PDB file of C-alpha atoms in Angstrom:
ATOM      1  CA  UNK A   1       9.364  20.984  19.472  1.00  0.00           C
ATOM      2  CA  UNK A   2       5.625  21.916  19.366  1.00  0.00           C
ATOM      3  CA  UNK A   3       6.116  24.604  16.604  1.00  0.00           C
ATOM      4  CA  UNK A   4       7.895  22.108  14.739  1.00  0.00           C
ATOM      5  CA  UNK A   5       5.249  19.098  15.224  1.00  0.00           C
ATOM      6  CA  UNK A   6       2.663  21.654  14.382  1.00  0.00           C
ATOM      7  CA  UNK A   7       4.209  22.995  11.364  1.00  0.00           C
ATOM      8  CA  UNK A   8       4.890  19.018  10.179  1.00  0.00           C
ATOM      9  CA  UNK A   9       0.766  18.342  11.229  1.00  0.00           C
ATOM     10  CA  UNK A  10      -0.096  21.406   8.911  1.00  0.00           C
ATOM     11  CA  UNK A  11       1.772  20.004   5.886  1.00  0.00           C
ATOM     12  CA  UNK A  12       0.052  16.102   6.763  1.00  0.00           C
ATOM     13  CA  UNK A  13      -3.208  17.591   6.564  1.00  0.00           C
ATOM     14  CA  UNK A  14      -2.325  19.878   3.135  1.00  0.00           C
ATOM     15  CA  UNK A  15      -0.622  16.554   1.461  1.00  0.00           C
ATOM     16  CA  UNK A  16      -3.959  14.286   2.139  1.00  0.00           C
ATOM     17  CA  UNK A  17      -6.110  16.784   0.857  1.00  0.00           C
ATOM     18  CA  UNK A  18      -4.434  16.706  -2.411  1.00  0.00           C
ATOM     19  CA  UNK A  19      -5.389  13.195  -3.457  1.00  0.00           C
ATOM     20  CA  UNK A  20      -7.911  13.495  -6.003  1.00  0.00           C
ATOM     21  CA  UNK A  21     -10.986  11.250  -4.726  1.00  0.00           C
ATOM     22  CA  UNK A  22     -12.325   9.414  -7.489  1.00  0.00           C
ATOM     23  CA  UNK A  23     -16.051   8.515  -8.026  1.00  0.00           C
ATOM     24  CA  UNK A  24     -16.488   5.549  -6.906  1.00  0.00           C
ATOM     25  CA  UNK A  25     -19.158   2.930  -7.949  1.00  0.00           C
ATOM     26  CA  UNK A  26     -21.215   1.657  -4.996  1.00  0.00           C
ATOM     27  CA  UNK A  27     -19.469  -1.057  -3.567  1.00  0.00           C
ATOM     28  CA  UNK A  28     -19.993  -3.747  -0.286  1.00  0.00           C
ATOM     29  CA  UNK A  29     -19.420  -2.428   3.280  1.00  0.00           C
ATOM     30  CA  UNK A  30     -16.562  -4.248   4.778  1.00  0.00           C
ATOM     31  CA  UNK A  31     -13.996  -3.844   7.408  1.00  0.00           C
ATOM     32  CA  UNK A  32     -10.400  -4.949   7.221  1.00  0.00           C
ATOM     33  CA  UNK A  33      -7.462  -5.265   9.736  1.00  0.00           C
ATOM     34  CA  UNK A  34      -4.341  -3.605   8.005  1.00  0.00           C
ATOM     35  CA  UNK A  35      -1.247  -4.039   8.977  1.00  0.00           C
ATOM     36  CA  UNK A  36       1.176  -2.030   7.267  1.00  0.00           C
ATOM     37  CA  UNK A  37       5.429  -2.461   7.734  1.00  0.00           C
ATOM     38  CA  UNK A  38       8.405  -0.640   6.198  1.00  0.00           C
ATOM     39  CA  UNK A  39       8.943   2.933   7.461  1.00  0.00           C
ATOM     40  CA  UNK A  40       6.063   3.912   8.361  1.00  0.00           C
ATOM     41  CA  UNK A  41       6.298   5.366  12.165  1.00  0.00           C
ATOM     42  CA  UNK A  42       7.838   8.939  12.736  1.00  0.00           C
ATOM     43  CA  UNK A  43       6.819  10.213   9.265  1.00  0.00           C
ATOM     44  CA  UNK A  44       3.355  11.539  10.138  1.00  0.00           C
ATOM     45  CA  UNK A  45       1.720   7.909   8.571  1.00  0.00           C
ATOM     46  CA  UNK A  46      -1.493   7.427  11.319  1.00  0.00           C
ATOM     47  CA  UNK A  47      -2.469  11.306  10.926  1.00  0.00           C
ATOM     48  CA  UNK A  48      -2.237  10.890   7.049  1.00  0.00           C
ATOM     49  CA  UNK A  49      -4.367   7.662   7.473  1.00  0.00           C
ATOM     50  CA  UNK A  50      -6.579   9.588   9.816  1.00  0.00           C
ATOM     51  CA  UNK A  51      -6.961  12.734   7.213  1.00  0.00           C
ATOM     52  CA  UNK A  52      -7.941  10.252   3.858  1.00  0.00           C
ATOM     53  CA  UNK A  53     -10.067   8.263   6.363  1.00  0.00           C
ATOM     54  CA  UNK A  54     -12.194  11.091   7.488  1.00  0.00           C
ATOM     55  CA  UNK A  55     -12.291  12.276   3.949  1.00  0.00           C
ATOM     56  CA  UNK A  56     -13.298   8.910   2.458  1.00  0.00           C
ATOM     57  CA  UNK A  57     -16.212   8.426   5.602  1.00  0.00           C
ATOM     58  CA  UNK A  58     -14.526   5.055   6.605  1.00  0.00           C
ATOM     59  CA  UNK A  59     -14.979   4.386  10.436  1.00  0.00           C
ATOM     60  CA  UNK A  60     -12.186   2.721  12.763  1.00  0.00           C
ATOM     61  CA  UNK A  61      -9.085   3.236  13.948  1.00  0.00           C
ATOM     62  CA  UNK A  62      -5.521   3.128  13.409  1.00  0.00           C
ATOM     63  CA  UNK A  63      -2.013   3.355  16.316  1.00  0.00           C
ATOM     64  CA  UNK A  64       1.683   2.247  15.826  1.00  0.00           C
ATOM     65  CA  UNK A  65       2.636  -1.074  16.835  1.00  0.00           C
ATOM     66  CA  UNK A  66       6.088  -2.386  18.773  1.00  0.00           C
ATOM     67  CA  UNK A  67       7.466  -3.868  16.255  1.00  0.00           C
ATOM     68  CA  UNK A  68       7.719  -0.678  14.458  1.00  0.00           C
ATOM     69  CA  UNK A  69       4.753  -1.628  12.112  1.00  0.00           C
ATOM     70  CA  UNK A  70       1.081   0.377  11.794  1.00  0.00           C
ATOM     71  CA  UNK A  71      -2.191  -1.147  12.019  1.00  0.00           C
ATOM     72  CA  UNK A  72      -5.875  -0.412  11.584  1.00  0.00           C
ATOM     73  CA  UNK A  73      -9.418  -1.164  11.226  1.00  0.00           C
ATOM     74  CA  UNK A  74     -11.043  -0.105   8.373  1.00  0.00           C
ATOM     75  CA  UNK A  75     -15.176   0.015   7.995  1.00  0.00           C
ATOM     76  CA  UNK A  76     -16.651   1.172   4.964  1.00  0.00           C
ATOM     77  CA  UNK A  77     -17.208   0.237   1.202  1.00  0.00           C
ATOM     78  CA  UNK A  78     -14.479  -1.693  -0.213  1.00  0.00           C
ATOM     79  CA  UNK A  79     -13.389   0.698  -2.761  1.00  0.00           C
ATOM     80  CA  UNK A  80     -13.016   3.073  -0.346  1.00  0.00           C
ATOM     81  CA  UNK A  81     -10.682   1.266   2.222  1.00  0.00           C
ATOM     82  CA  UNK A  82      -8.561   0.072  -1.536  1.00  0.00           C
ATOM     83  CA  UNK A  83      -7.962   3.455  -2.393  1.00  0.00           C
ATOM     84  CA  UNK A  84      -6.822   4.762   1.153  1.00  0.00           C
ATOM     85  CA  UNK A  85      -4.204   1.652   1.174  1.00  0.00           C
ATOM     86  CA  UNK A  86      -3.222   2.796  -2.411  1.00  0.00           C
ATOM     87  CA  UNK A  87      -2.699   6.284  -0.988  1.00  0.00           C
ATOM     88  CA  UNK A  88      -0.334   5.174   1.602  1.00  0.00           C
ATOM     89  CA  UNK A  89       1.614   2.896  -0.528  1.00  0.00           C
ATOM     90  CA  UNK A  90       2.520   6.162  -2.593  1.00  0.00           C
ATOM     91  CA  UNK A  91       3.546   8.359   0.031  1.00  0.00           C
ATOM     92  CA  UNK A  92       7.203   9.441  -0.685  1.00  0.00           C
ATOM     93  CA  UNK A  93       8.143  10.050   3.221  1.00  0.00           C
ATOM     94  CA  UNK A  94       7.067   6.322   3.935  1.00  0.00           C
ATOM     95  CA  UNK A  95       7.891   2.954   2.596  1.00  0.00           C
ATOM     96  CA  UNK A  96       5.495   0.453   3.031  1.00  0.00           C
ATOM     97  CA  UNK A  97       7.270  -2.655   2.577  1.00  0.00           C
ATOM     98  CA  UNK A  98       4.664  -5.003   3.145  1.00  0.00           C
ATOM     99  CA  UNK A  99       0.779  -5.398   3.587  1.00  0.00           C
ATOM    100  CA  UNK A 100      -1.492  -8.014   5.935  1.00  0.00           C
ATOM    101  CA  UNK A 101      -4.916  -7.722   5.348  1.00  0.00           C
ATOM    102  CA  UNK A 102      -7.884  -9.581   6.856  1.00  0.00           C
ATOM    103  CA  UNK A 103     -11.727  -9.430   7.044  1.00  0.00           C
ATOM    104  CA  UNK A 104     -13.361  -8.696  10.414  1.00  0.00           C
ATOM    105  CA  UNK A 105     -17.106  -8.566  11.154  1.00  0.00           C
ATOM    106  CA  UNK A 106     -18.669  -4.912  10.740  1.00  0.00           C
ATOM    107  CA  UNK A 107     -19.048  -3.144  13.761  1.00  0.00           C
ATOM    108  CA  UNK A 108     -22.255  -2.000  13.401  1.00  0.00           C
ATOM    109  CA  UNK A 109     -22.790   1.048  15.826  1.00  0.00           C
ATOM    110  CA  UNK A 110     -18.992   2.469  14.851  1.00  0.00           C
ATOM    111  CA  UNK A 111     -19.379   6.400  14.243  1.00  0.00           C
ATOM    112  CA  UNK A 112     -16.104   8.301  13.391  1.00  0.00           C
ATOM    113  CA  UNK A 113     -12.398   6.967  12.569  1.00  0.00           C
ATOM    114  CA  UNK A 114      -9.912   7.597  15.468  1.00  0.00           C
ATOM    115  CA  UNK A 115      -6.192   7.543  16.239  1.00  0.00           C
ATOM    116  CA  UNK A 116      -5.139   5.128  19.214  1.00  0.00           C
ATOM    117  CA  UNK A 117      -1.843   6.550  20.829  1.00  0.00           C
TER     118      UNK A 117
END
């Protein structure tokens, strides 16, 4: 089961190093909860979100939910946070059905993005 889990986290990290970052024009620091549903537990969604995170410098955090849905924080500019949710709406091994955003205060002494198991 490791070897297998292993092999899957190898081919997480190659697939969200292929998005192409854009250059993106300065925008507002913000952080949003996220909740996304659909299929989006057991397909490797929180380490992808983890990966883009980390390479887009957002802060937070993200863990599966009961109900079968994902959630996260998300600090950083605007943009940013946009085109990590864009990311994971295209992901062919998950189907995000359906999207709850909402605007939290910043957390100003948050540091690195994290996943909550």
């Amino acid at each position: 089961m490791k070897v297998l889990k292993k092999i899957r986290d190898g081919y997480i990290f190659w697939h969200a190093n292929q998005f192409k970052v854009p250059q993106f024009s300065p925008s507002p620091i913000t952080r949003k909860r996220i909740t996304f549903n659909g299929k989006v537990q057991n397909v490797g969604f929180r380490l992808e979100v983890f990966f883009i995170a980390e390479r887009l410098h957002l802060t937070g955090w993200v863990k599966n939910m009961e109900d079968g849905s994902v959630e996260g924080e998300f600090q950083g500019e605007e943009s940013k946070i946009d085109f990590l949710v864009s990311c994971m709406q295209s992901l062919k091994r998950a189907s995000v059905q359906q999207l709850t955003t909402s605007e939290l205060p910043i957390c100003e002494n948050e540091k690195d993005f994290i996943i909550i198991r």
